[in-house]
Amino acid sequence: MSESADLYSAIEESARLLEVPCAREQVRPILNAYEDSLPNAVIAFRVATGARYRGDLDWRFTVGKDIDPYAVALSNGLTEKTDHPVSTLLGDIRQACPIASYGIDFGVVGGFKKIYVFFPPDGMQSLSTLAALPSMPRSLADNVEFFARRGLDDRVNTFGIDYRHRTVNVYFGGLPAECLAPEGILSMTRELGLPDPGEQMLRLGRQAFGIYASLGWESSRIERFCFAVMASDSASLPVRLEPKIEQFLRGLPNNAADSRFVYYAGVSSTGEENYKVQSYYHWQPRMLDQMLLSDSGGTRA
């Protein structure tokens, strides 16, 4: 059985556990388009709380730096060509920045969604370089000073492009300790006009290996602000998940993940606080370098 056939079977089984419909005609074209990359890919799935994410199950996998993942998506009909700047943003990044690899994000129901750009661990990008790109949303330039005051202006290790919602995610690694203290977290969210995170999120923030912000083309406002925390099992962090998600994580086959979980905890401009859990179907040790982590269950390197 091919790698893509094995992966499709795992996707189908995970969707069944979460009671999410899995349509072959929605998922197979994505796996077929990137099939050559799957044997060496990091592969993970993600579930999330909140109404926006209900009814779907996201999967993601990496592809090599020599592939143009957006061109592949267009040529295989996974996404539609558009005149919006989102369509040229990846090309601008490819021309301006060294790239280690890419990631593809898709929903079992929603189909192709995002492309992630992973910068080399020893070559994190500066916000000024990214903000100067022709198709980058102006909102990034408008917020450079906010991040620079916290020592984050040259710590961008990953960049995400959401083609469906026409937003971008900027991920920061190697975080200064003051960014993770409760007072530092509250200072950031309050300056951004976002709701105060609850005690649970503030506790998670102390253990974060990364933070990220979501921005768009329509306004200068940062729409979401999140923390990422790694753990060795799904019950080791004080995260209250929806009962259906907890049941799903308990029911996963033992070989469906590498006993590594990444929790994303975030607040948004809508006032919603939500959590995402990412588990690895196929892990590669190189991801620890990408996340700027040691191999000790989530300790920052």
PDB file of N, CA, C and O in Angstrom, residues 73-148:
ATOM      1  N   ALA A  73      -0.817  23.455  -5.655  1.00  0.00           N
ATOM      2  CA  ALA A  73      -2.234  23.553  -5.295  1.00  0.00           C
ATOM      3  C   ALA A  73      -3.062  24.104  -6.454  1.00  0.00           C
ATOM      4  O   ALA A  73      -4.155  23.604  -6.752  1.00  0.00           O
ATOM      5  N   LEU A  74      -2.550  25.122  -7.129  1.00  0.00           N
ATOM      6  CA  LEU A  74      -3.273  25.694  -8.261  1.00  0.00           C
ATOM      7  C   LEU A  74      -3.401  24.700  -9.409  1.00  0.00           C
ATOM      8  O   LEU A  74      -4.484  24.530  -9.983  1.00  0.00           O
ATOM      9  N   SER A  75      -2.307  24.042  -9.751  1.00  0.00           N
ATOM     10  CA  SER A  75      -2.312  23.142 -10.911  1.00  0.00           C
ATOM     11  C   SER A  75      -3.179  21.919 -10.685  1.00  0.00           C
ATOM     12  O   SER A  75      -3.626  21.281 -11.642  1.00  0.00           O
ATOM     13  N   ASN A  76      -3.427  21.590  -9.418  1.00  0.00           N
ATOM     14  CA  ASN A  76      -4.266  20.429  -9.104  1.00  0.00           C
ATOM     15  C   ASN A  76      -5.688  20.821  -8.702  1.00  0.00           C
ATOM     16  O   ASN A  76      -6.463  19.968  -8.244  1.00  0.00           O
ATOM     17  N   GLY A  77      -6.022  22.085  -8.867  1.00  0.00           N
ATOM     18  CA  GLY A  77      -7.380  22.531  -8.578  1.00  0.00           C
ATOM     19  C   GLY A  77      -7.751  22.507  -7.109  1.00  0.00           C
ATOM     20  O   GLY A  77      -8.933  22.447  -6.770  1.00  0.00           O
ATOM     21  N   LEU A  78      -6.753  22.592  -6.217  1.00  0.00           N
ATOM     22  CA  LEU A  78      -7.035  22.557  -4.784  1.00  0.00           C
ATOM     23  C   LEU A  78      -7.470  23.916  -4.256  1.00  0.00           C
ATOM     24  O   LEU A  78      -8.107  24.010  -3.205  1.00  0.00           O
ATOM     25  N   THR A  79      -7.099  24.973  -4.951  1.00  0.00           N
ATOM     26  CA  THR A  79      -7.498  26.326  -4.591  1.00  0.00           C
ATOM     27  C   THR A  79      -7.659  27.121  -5.865  1.00  0.00           C
ATOM     28  O   THR A  79      -7.086  26.770  -6.909  1.00  0.00           O
ATOM     29  N   GLU A  80      -8.444  28.190  -5.813  1.00  0.00           N
ATOM     30  CA  GLU A  80      -8.723  28.975  -7.009  1.00  0.00           C
ATOM     31  C   GLU A  80      -7.761  30.149  -7.132  1.00  0.00           C
ATOM     32  O   GLU A  80      -7.385  30.766  -6.150  1.00  0.00           O
ATOM     33  N   LYS A  81      -7.384  30.448  -8.363  1.00  0.00           N
ATOM     34  CA  LYS A  81      -6.542  31.606  -8.626  1.00  0.00           C
ATOM     35  C   LYS A  81      -7.342  32.869  -8.345  1.00  0.00           C
ATOM     36  O   LYS A  81      -8.539  32.933  -8.618  1.00  0.00           O
ATOM     37  N   THR A  82      -6.692  33.869  -7.787  1.00  0.00           N
ATOM     38  CA  THR A  82      -7.370  35.104  -7.421  1.00  0.00           C
ATOM     39  C   THR A  82      -6.451  36.288  -7.672  1.00  0.00           C
ATOM     40  O   THR A  82      -5.226  36.145  -7.741  1.00  0.00           O
ATOM     41  N   ASP A  83      -7.034  37.470  -7.808  1.00  0.00           N
ATOM     42  CA  ASP A  83      -6.252  38.697  -7.957  1.00  0.00           C
ATOM     43  C   ASP A  83      -5.862  39.296  -6.612  1.00  0.00           C
ATOM     44  O   ASP A  83      -5.146  40.301  -6.562  1.00  0.00           O
ATOM     45  N   HIS A  84      -6.331  38.697  -5.526  1.00  0.00           N
ATOM     46  CA  HIS A  84      -6.016  39.205  -4.184  1.00  0.00           C
ATOM     47  C   HIS A  84      -4.516  39.031  -3.913  1.00  0.00           C
ATOM     48  O   HIS A  84      -3.890  38.068  -4.390  1.00  0.00           O
ATOM     49  N   PRO A  85      -3.887  39.948  -3.160  1.00  0.00           N
ATOM     50  CA  PRO A  85      -2.450  39.827  -2.858  1.00  0.00           C
ATOM     51  C   PRO A  85      -2.055  38.507  -2.205  1.00  0.00           C
ATOM     52  O   PRO A  85      -0.888  38.112  -2.276  1.00  0.00           O
ATOM     53  N   VAL A  86      -3.009  37.809  -1.577  1.00  0.00           N
ATOM     54  CA  VAL A  86      -2.679  36.519  -0.959  1.00  0.00           C
ATOM     55  C   VAL A  86      -2.097  35.554  -1.987  1.00  0.00           C
ATOM     56  O   VAL A  86      -1.296  34.678  -1.646  1.00  0.00           O
ATOM     57  N   SER A  87      -2.452  35.728  -3.264  1.00  0.00           N
ATOM     58  CA  SER A  87      -2.005  34.790  -4.295  1.00  0.00           C
ATOM     59  C   SER A  87      -0.535  34.967  -4.660  1.00  0.00           C
ATOM     60  O   SER A  87       0.092  34.044  -5.193  1.00  0.00           O
ATOM     61  N   THR A  88       0.038  36.129  -4.391  1.00  0.00           N
ATOM     62  CA  THR A  88       1.441  36.374  -4.744  1.00  0.00           C
ATOM     63  C   THR A  88       2.354  36.431  -3.530  1.00  0.00           C
ATOM     64  O   THR A  88       3.569  36.574  -3.670  1.00  0.00           O
ATOM     65  N   LEU A  89       1.791  36.314  -2.332  1.00  0.00           N
ATOM     66  CA  LEU A  89       2.593  36.466  -1.123  1.00  0.00           C
ATOM     67  C   LEU A  89       3.657  35.391  -0.988  1.00  0.00           C
ATOM     68  O   LEU A  89       4.811  35.686  -0.647  1.00  0.00           O
ATOM     69  N   LEU A  90       3.317  34.134  -1.249  1.00  0.00           N
ATOM     70  CA  LEU A  90       4.319  33.079  -1.122  1.00  0.00           C
ATOM     71  C   LEU A  90       5.474  33.312  -2.081  1.00  0.00           C
ATOM     72  O   LEU A  90       6.644  33.130  -1.728  1.00  0.00           O
ATOM     73  N   GLY A  91       5.169  33.734  -3.303  1.00  0.00           N
ATOM     74  CA  GLY A  91       6.234  34.020  -4.265  1.00  0.00           C
ATOM     75  C   GLY A  91       7.161  35.116  -3.783  1.00  0.00           C
ATOM     76  O   GLY A  91       8.390  35.044  -3.957  1.00  0.00           O
ATOM     77  N   ASP A  92       6.598  36.155  -3.166  1.00  0.00           N
ATOM     78  CA  ASP A  92       7.422  37.238  -2.615  1.00  0.00           C
ATOM     79  C   ASP A  92       8.342  36.712  -1.511  1.00  0.00           C
ATOM     80  O   ASP A  92       9.522  37.085  -1.436  1.00  0.00           O
ATOM     81  N   ILE A  93       7.815  35.851  -0.643  1.00  0.00           N
ATOM     82  CA  ILE A  93       8.628  35.293   0.440  1.00  0.00           C
ATOM     83  C   ILE A  93       9.733  34.414  -0.126  1.00  0.00           C
ATOM     84  O   ILE A  93      10.886  34.467   0.329  1.00  0.00           O
ATOM     85  N   ARG A  94       9.413  33.604  -1.122  1.00  0.00           N
ATOM     86  CA  ARG A  94      10.406  32.714  -1.729  1.00  0.00           C
ATOM     87  C   ARG A  94      11.573  33.492  -2.331  1.00  0.00           C
ATOM     88  O   ARG A  94      12.722  33.041  -2.299  1.00  0.00           O
ATOM     89  N   GLN A  95      11.289  34.659  -2.870  1.00  0.00           N
ATOM     90  CA  GLN A  95      12.352  35.468  -3.485  1.00  0.00           C
ATOM     91  C   GLN A  95      13.219  36.176  -2.450  1.00  0.00           C
ATOM     92  O   GLN A  95      14.405  36.402  -2.675  1.00  0.00           O
ATOM     93  N   ALA A  96      12.627  36.520  -1.304  1.00  0.00           N
ATOM     94  CA  ALA A  96      13.322  37.375  -0.337  1.00  0.00           C
ATOM     95  C   ALA A  96      13.985  36.623   0.804  1.00  0.00           C
ATOM     96  O   ALA A  96      14.916  37.155   1.427  1.00  0.00           O
ATOM     97  N   CYS A  97      13.539  35.386   1.097  1.00  0.00           N
ATOM     98  CA  CYS A  97      13.966  34.728   2.331  1.00  0.00           C
ATOM     99  C   CYS A  97      14.457  33.302   2.082  1.00  0.00           C
ATOM    100  O   CYS A  97      13.887  32.580   1.242  1.00  0.00           O
ATOM    101  N   PRO A  98      15.480  32.854   2.836  1.00  0.00           N
ATOM    102  CA  PRO A  98      15.858  31.437   2.803  1.00  0.00           C
ATOM    103  C   PRO A  98      14.758  30.613   3.463  1.00  0.00           C
ATOM    104  O   PRO A  98      14.168  31.036   4.458  1.00  0.00           O
ATOM    105  N   ILE A  99      14.473  29.442   2.900  1.00  0.00           N
ATOM    106  CA  ILE A  99      13.369  28.612   3.383  1.00  0.00           C
ATOM    107  C   ILE A  99      13.881  27.208   3.665  1.00  0.00           C
ATOM    108  O   ILE A  99      14.637  26.635   2.864  1.00  0.00           O
ATOM    109  N   ALA A 100      13.474  26.646   4.797  1.00  0.00           N
ATOM    110  CA  ALA A 100      13.870  25.280   5.158  1.00  0.00           C
ATOM    111  C   ALA A 100      12.906  24.249   4.597  1.00  0.00           C
ATOM    112  O   ALA A 100      13.319  23.200   4.105  1.00  0.00           O
ATOM    113  N   SER A 101      11.612  24.535   4.669  1.00  0.00           N
ATOM    114  CA  SER A 101      10.588  23.625   4.155  1.00  0.00           C
ATOM    115  C   SER A 101       9.248  24.338   4.204  1.00  0.00           C
ATOM    116  O   SER A 101       9.153  25.495   4.627  1.00  0.00           O
ATOM    117  N   TYR A 102       8.214  23.625   3.759  1.00  0.00           N
ATOM    118  CA  TYR A 102       6.857  24.164   3.782  1.00  0.00           C
ATOM    119  C   TYR A 102       5.923  23.186   4.484  1.00  0.00           C
ATOM    120  O   TYR A 102       6.258  22.006   4.665  1.00  0.00           O
ATOM    121  N   GLY A 103       4.742  23.666   4.815  1.00  0.00           N
ATOM    122  CA  GLY A 103       3.693  22.808   5.347  1.00  0.00           C
ATOM    123  C   GLY A 103       2.393  23.051   4.611  1.00  0.00           C
ATOM    124  O   GLY A 103       2.129  24.171   4.156  1.00  0.00           O
ATOM    125  N   ILE A 104       1.588  22.018   4.472  1.00  0.00           N
ATOM    126  CA  ILE A 104       0.260  22.101   3.862  1.00  0.00           C
ATOM    127  C   ILE A 104      -0.763  21.789   4.942  1.00  0.00           C
ATOM    128  O   ILE A 104      -0.619  20.816   5.673  1.00  0.00           O
ATOM    129  N   ASP A 105      -1.804  22.593   5.021  1.00  0.00           N
ATOM    130  CA  ASP A 105      -2.864  22.403   6.013  1.00  0.00           C
ATOM    131  C   ASP A 105      -4.189  22.231   5.277  1.00  0.00           C
ATOM    132  O   ASP A 105      -4.536  23.040   4.415  1.00  0.00           O
ATOM    133  N   PHE A 106      -4.920  21.157   5.612  1.00  0.00           N
ATOM    134  CA  PHE A 106      -6.213  20.949   4.971  1.00  0.00           C
ATOM    135  C   PHE A 106      -7.197  20.340   5.959  1.00  0.00           C
ATOM    136  O   PHE A 106      -6.801  19.696   6.934  1.00  0.00           O
ATOM    137  N   GLY A 107      -8.475  20.576   5.703  1.00  0.00           N
ATOM    138  CA  GLY A 107      -9.519  19.996   6.522  1.00  0.00           C
ATOM    139  C   GLY A 107     -10.131  18.794   5.831  1.00  0.00           C
ATOM    140  O   GLY A 107     -10.278  18.778   4.608  1.00  0.00           O
ATOM    141  N   VAL A 108     -10.494  17.789   6.621  1.00  0.00           N
ATOM    142  CA  VAL A 108     -11.150  16.609   6.063  1.00  0.00           C
ATOM    143  C   VAL A 108     -12.443  17.026   5.357  1.00  0.00           C
ATOM    144  O   VAL A 108     -12.804  16.476   4.314  1.00  0.00           O
ATOM    145  N   VAL A 109     -13.115  18.035   5.908  1.00  0.00           N
ATOM    146  CA  VAL A 109     -14.336  18.564   5.306  1.00  0.00           C
ATOM    147  C   VAL A 109     -14.030  19.786   4.445  1.00  0.00           C
ATOM    148  O   VAL A 109     -14.516  19.914   3.327  1.00  0.00           O
ATOM    149  N   GLY A 110     -13.200  20.688   4.971  1.00  0.00           N
ATOM    150  CA  GLY A 110     -12.980  21.982   4.324  1.00  0.00           C
ATOM    151  C   GLY A 110     -11.992  21.993   3.183  1.00  0.00           C
ATOM    152  O   GLY A 110     -11.914  22.972   2.437  1.00  0.00           O
ATOM    153  N   GLY A 111     -11.191  20.928   3.023  1.00  0.00           N
ATOM    154  CA  GLY A 111     -10.219  20.890   1.935  1.00  0.00           C
ATOM    155  C   GLY A 111      -8.999  21.760   2.197  1.00  0.00           C
ATOM    156  O   GLY A 111      -8.689  22.126   3.332  1.00  0.00           O
ATOM    157  N   PHE A 112      -8.282  22.115   1.126  1.00  0.00           N
ATOM    158  CA  PHE A 112      -7.035  22.881   1.194  1.00  0.00           C
ATOM    159  C   PHE A 112      -7.275  24.227   1.877  1.00  0.00           C
ATOM    160  O   PHE A 112      -8.217  24.948   1.540  1.00  0.00           O
ATOM    161  N   LYS A 113      -6.400  24.567   2.856  1.00  0.00           N
ATOM    162  CA  LYS A 113      -6.593  25.803   3.618  1.00  0.00           C
ATOM    163  C   LYS A 113      -5.369  26.703   3.637  1.00  0.00           C
ATOM    164  O   LYS A 113      -5.450  27.881   3.299  1.00  0.00           O
ATOM    165  N   LYS A 114      -4.231  26.169   4.074  1.00  0.00           N
ATOM    166  CA  LYS A 114      -3.088  27.027   4.360  1.00  0.00           C
ATOM    167  C   LYS A 114      -1.788  26.443   3.826  1.00  0.00           C
ATOM    168  O   LYS A 114      -1.673  25.239   3.594  1.00  0.00           O
ATOM    169  N   ILE A 115      -0.818  27.338   3.685  1.00  0.00           N
ATOM    170  CA  ILE A 115       0.573  26.953   3.452  1.00  0.00           C
ATOM    171  C   ILE A 115       1.413  27.612   4.538  1.00  0.00           C
ATOM    172  O   ILE A 115       1.234  28.801   4.844  1.00  0.00           O
ATOM    173  N   TYR A 116       2.311  26.826   5.127  1.00  0.00           N
ATOM    174  CA  TYR A 116       3.255  27.334   6.123  1.00  0.00           C
ATOM    175  C   TYR A 116       4.650  27.399   5.517  1.00  0.00           C
ATOM    176  O   TYR A 116       5.057  26.498   4.779  1.00  0.00           O
ATOM    177  N   VAL A 117       5.370  28.448   5.844  1.00  0.00           N
ATOM    178  CA  VAL A 117       6.764  28.597   5.435  1.00  0.00           C
ATOM    179  C   VAL A 117       7.624  28.456   6.681  1.00  0.00           C
ATOM    180  O   VAL A 117       7.468  29.223   7.641  1.00  0.00           O
ATOM    181  N   PHE A 118       8.518  27.465   6.688  1.00  0.00           N
ATOM    182  CA  PHE A 118       9.432  27.259   7.817  1.00  0.00           C
ATOM    183  C   PHE A 118      10.793  27.829   7.440  1.00  0.00           C
ATOM    184  O   PHE A 118      11.428  27.373   6.477  1.00  0.00           O
ATOM    185  N   PHE A 119      11.245  28.820   8.185  1.00  0.00           N
ATOM    186  CA  PHE A 119      12.563  29.397   7.959  1.00  0.00           C
ATOM    187  C   PHE A 119      13.618  28.557   8.679  1.00  0.00           C
ATOM    188  O   PHE A 119      13.304  27.875   9.665  1.00  0.00           O
ATOM    189  N   PRO A 120      14.865  28.566   8.214  1.00  0.00           N
ATOM    190  CA  PRO A 120      15.906  27.785   8.885  1.00  0.00           C
ATOM    191  C   PRO A 120      16.028  28.183  10.357  1.00  0.00           C
ATOM    192  O   PRO A 120      15.932  29.374  10.690  1.00  0.00           O
ATOM    193  N   PRO A 121      16.231  27.210  11.268  1.00  0.00           N
ATOM    194  CA  PRO A 121      16.347  27.536  12.698  1.00  0.00           C
ATOM    195  C   PRO A 121      17.437  28.560  12.999  1.00  0.00           C
ATOM    196  O   PRO A 121      17.301  29.353  13.932  1.00  0.00           O
ATOM    197  N   ASP A 122      18.503  28.543  12.207  1.00  0.00           N
ATOM    198  CA  ASP A 122      19.581  29.513  12.418  1.00  0.00           C
ATOM    199  C   ASP A 122      19.432  30.719  11.493  1.00  0.00           C
ATOM    200  O   ASP A 122      20.359  31.514  11.351  1.00  0.00           O
ATOM    201  N   GLY A 123      18.263  30.849  10.878  1.00  0.00           N
ATOM    202  CA  GLY A 123      18.030  31.963   9.965  1.00  0.00           C
ATOM    203  C   GLY A 123      16.631  32.544  10.128  1.00  0.00           C
ATOM    204  O   GLY A 123      15.936  32.781   9.126  1.00  0.00           O
ATOM    205  N   MET A 124      16.241  32.772  11.401  1.00  0.00           N
ATOM    206  CA  MET A 124      14.926  33.382  11.629  1.00  0.00           C
ATOM    207  C   MET A 124      14.857  34.738  10.931  1.00  0.00           C
ATOM    208  O   MET A 124      15.857  35.450  10.828  1.00  0.00           O
ATOM    209  N   GLN A 125      13.667  35.068  10.456  1.00  0.00           N
ATOM    210  CA  GLN A 125      13.493  36.278   9.665  1.00  0.00           C
ATOM    211  C   GLN A 125      13.103  37.477  10.524  1.00  0.00           C
ATOM    212  O   GLN A 125      12.548  37.329  11.617  1.00  0.00           O
ATOM    213  N   SER A 126      13.380  38.662  10.005  1.00  0.00           N
ATOM    214  CA  SER A 126      13.008  39.886  10.695  1.00  0.00           C
ATOM    215  C   SER A 126      11.653  40.366  10.180  1.00  0.00           C
ATOM    216  O   SER A 126      11.291  40.154   9.017  1.00  0.00           O
ATOM    217  N   LEU A 127      10.922  41.010  11.050  1.00  0.00           N
ATOM    218  CA  LEU A 127       9.633  41.572  10.662  1.00  0.00           C
ATOM    219  C   LEU A 127       9.797  42.645   9.596  1.00  0.00           C
ATOM    220  O   LEU A 127       8.945  42.782   8.704  1.00  0.00           O
ATOM    221  N   SER A 128      10.879  43.401   9.657  1.00  0.00           N
ATOM    222  CA  SER A 128      11.074  44.467   8.668  1.00  0.00           C
ATOM    223  C   SER A 128      11.229  43.891   7.267  1.00  0.00           C
ATOM    224  O   SER A 128      10.710  44.467   6.297  1.00  0.00           O
ATOM    225  N   THR A 129      11.924  42.758   7.143  1.00  0.00           N
ATOM    226  CA  THR A 129      12.073  42.114   5.831  1.00  0.00           C
ATOM    227  C   THR A 129      10.722  41.654   5.307  1.00  0.00           C
ATOM    228  O   THR A 129      10.369  41.887   4.143  1.00  0.00           O
ATOM    229  N   LEU A 130       9.947  41.004   6.160  1.00  0.00           N
ATOM    230  CA  LEU A 130       8.651  40.492   5.738  1.00  0.00           C
ATOM    231  C   LEU A 130       7.670  41.629   5.462  1.00  0.00           C
ATOM    232  O   LEU A 130       6.916  41.596   4.481  1.00  0.00           O
ATOM    233  N   ALA A 131       7.664  42.652   6.306  1.00  0.00           N
ATOM    234  CA  ALA A 131       6.716  43.754   6.142  1.00  0.00           C
ATOM    235  C   ALA A 131       6.946  44.517   4.845  1.00  0.00           C
ATOM    236  O   ALA A 131       6.015  45.130   4.308  1.00  0.00           O
ATOM    237  N   ALA A 132       8.175  44.482   4.325  1.00  0.00           N
ATOM    238  CA  ALA A 132       8.503  45.236   3.109  1.00  0.00           C
ATOM    239  C   ALA A 132       8.081  44.524   1.826  1.00  0.00           C
ATOM    240  O   ALA A 132       8.151  45.122   0.742  1.00  0.00           O
ATOM    241  N   LEU A 133       7.621  43.275   1.923  1.00  0.00           N
ATOM    242  CA  LEU A 133       7.239  42.530   0.721  1.00  0.00           C
ATOM    243  C   LEU A 133       5.999  43.164   0.089  1.00  0.00           C
ATOM    244  O   LEU A 133       5.064  43.569   0.791  1.00  0.00           O
ATOM    245  N   PRO A 134       5.960  43.245  -1.248  1.00  0.00           N
ATOM    246  CA  PRO A 134       4.875  43.969  -1.931  1.00  0.00           C
ATOM    247  C   PRO A 134       3.473  43.490  -1.594  1.00  0.00           C
ATOM    248  O   PRO A 134       2.553  44.306  -1.465  1.00  0.00           O
ATOM    249  N   SER A 135       3.282  42.196  -1.429  1.00  0.00           N
ATOM    250  CA  SER A 135       1.932  41.673  -1.213  1.00  0.00           C
ATOM    251  C   SER A 135       1.616  41.402   0.249  1.00  0.00           C
ATOM    252  O   SER A 135       0.541  40.891   0.568  1.00  0.00           O
ATOM    253  N   MET A 136       2.524  41.743   1.151  1.00  0.00           N
ATOM    254  CA  MET A 136       2.272  41.532   2.580  1.00  0.00           C
ATOM    255  C   MET A 136       1.184  42.491   3.061  1.00  0.00           C
ATOM    256  O   MET A 136       1.167  43.664   2.685  1.00  0.00           O
ATOM    257  N   PRO A 137       0.245  42.013   3.898  1.00  0.00           N
ATOM    258  CA  PRO A 137      -0.751  42.961   4.427  1.00  0.00           C
ATOM    259  C   PRO A 137      -0.095  44.088   5.208  1.00  0.00           C
ATOM    260  O   PRO A 137       0.861  43.867   5.958  1.00  0.00           O
ATOM    261  N   ARG A 138      -0.616  45.279   5.019  1.00  0.00           N
ATOM    262  CA  ARG A 138      -0.074  46.467   5.677  1.00  0.00           C
ATOM    263  C   ARG A 138      -0.116  46.329   7.198  1.00  0.00           C
ATOM    264  O   ARG A 138       0.677  46.939   7.916  1.00  0.00           O
ATOM    265  N   SER A 139      -1.011  45.504   7.686  1.00  0.00           N
ATOM    266  CA  SER A 139      -1.156  45.329   9.132  1.00  0.00           C
ATOM    267  C   SER A 139       0.131  44.844   9.787  1.00  0.00           C
ATOM    268  O   SER A 139       0.378  45.144  10.961  1.00  0.00           O
ATOM    269  N   LEU A 140       0.965  44.101   9.063  1.00  0.00           N
ATOM    270  CA  LEU A 140       2.209  43.638   9.666  1.00  0.00           C
ATOM    271  C   LEU A 140       3.137  44.819   9.931  1.00  0.00           C
ATOM    272  O   LEU A 140       3.704  44.948  11.026  1.00  0.00           O
ATOM    273  N   ALA A 141       3.309  45.687   8.934  1.00  0.00           N
ATOM    274  CA  ALA A 141       4.153  46.874   9.123  1.00  0.00           C
ATOM    275  C   ALA A 141       3.611  47.743  10.257  1.00  0.00           C
ATOM    276  O   ALA A 141       4.379  48.316  11.041  1.00  0.00           O
ATOM    277  N   ASP A 142       2.288  47.818  10.366  1.00  0.00           N
ATOM    278  CA  ASP A 142       1.672  48.653  11.400  1.00  0.00           C
ATOM    279  C   ASP A 142       1.929  48.125  12.812  1.00  0.00           C
ATOM    280  O   ASP A 142       1.751  48.868  13.787  1.00  0.00           O
ATOM    281  N   ASN A 143       2.322  46.863  12.929  1.00  0.00           N
ATOM    282  CA  ASN A 143       2.531  46.266  14.245  1.00  0.00           C
ATOM    283  C   ASN A 143       3.989  45.893  14.524  1.00  0.00           C
ATOM    284  O   ASN A 143       4.274  45.291  15.561  1.00  0.00           O
ATOM    285  N   VAL A 144       4.906  46.247  13.633  1.00  0.00           N
ATOM    286  CA  VAL A 144       6.322  45.915  13.832  1.00  0.00           C
ATOM    287  C   VAL A 144       6.837  46.498  15.137  1.00  0.00           C
ATOM    288  O   VAL A 144       7.537  45.834  15.912  1.00  0.00           O
ATOM    289  N   GLU A 145       6.495  47.739  15.406  1.00  0.00           N
ATOM    290  CA  GLU A 145       7.013  48.397  16.605  1.00  0.00           C
ATOM    291  C   GLU A 145       6.530  47.706  17.872  1.00  0.00           C
ATOM    292  O   GLU A 145       7.272  47.582  18.854  1.00  0.00           O
ATOM    293  N   PHE A 146       5.289  47.214  17.857  1.00  0.00           N
ATOM    294  CA  PHE A 146       4.735  46.488  19.015  1.00  0.00           C
ATOM    295  C   PHE A 146       5.598  45.284  19.346  1.00  0.00           C
ATOM    296  O   PHE A 146       5.943  45.040  20.520  1.00  0.00           O
ATOM    297  N   PHE A 147       5.962  44.505  18.340  1.00  0.00           N
ATOM    298  CA  PHE A 147       6.774  43.306  18.575  1.00  0.00           C
ATOM    299  C   PHE A 147       8.239  43.662  18.864  1.00  0.00           C
ATOM    300  O   PHE A 147       8.894  43.000  19.678  1.00  0.00           O
ATOM    301  N   ALA A 148       8.751  44.692  18.208  1.00  0.00           N
ATOM    302  CA  ALA A 148      10.152  45.082  18.405  1.00  0.00           C
ATOM    303  C   ALA A 148      10.403  45.490  19.847  1.00  0.00           C
ATOM    304  O   ALA A 148      11.465  45.183  20.418  1.00  0.00           O
TER     305      ALA A 148
END
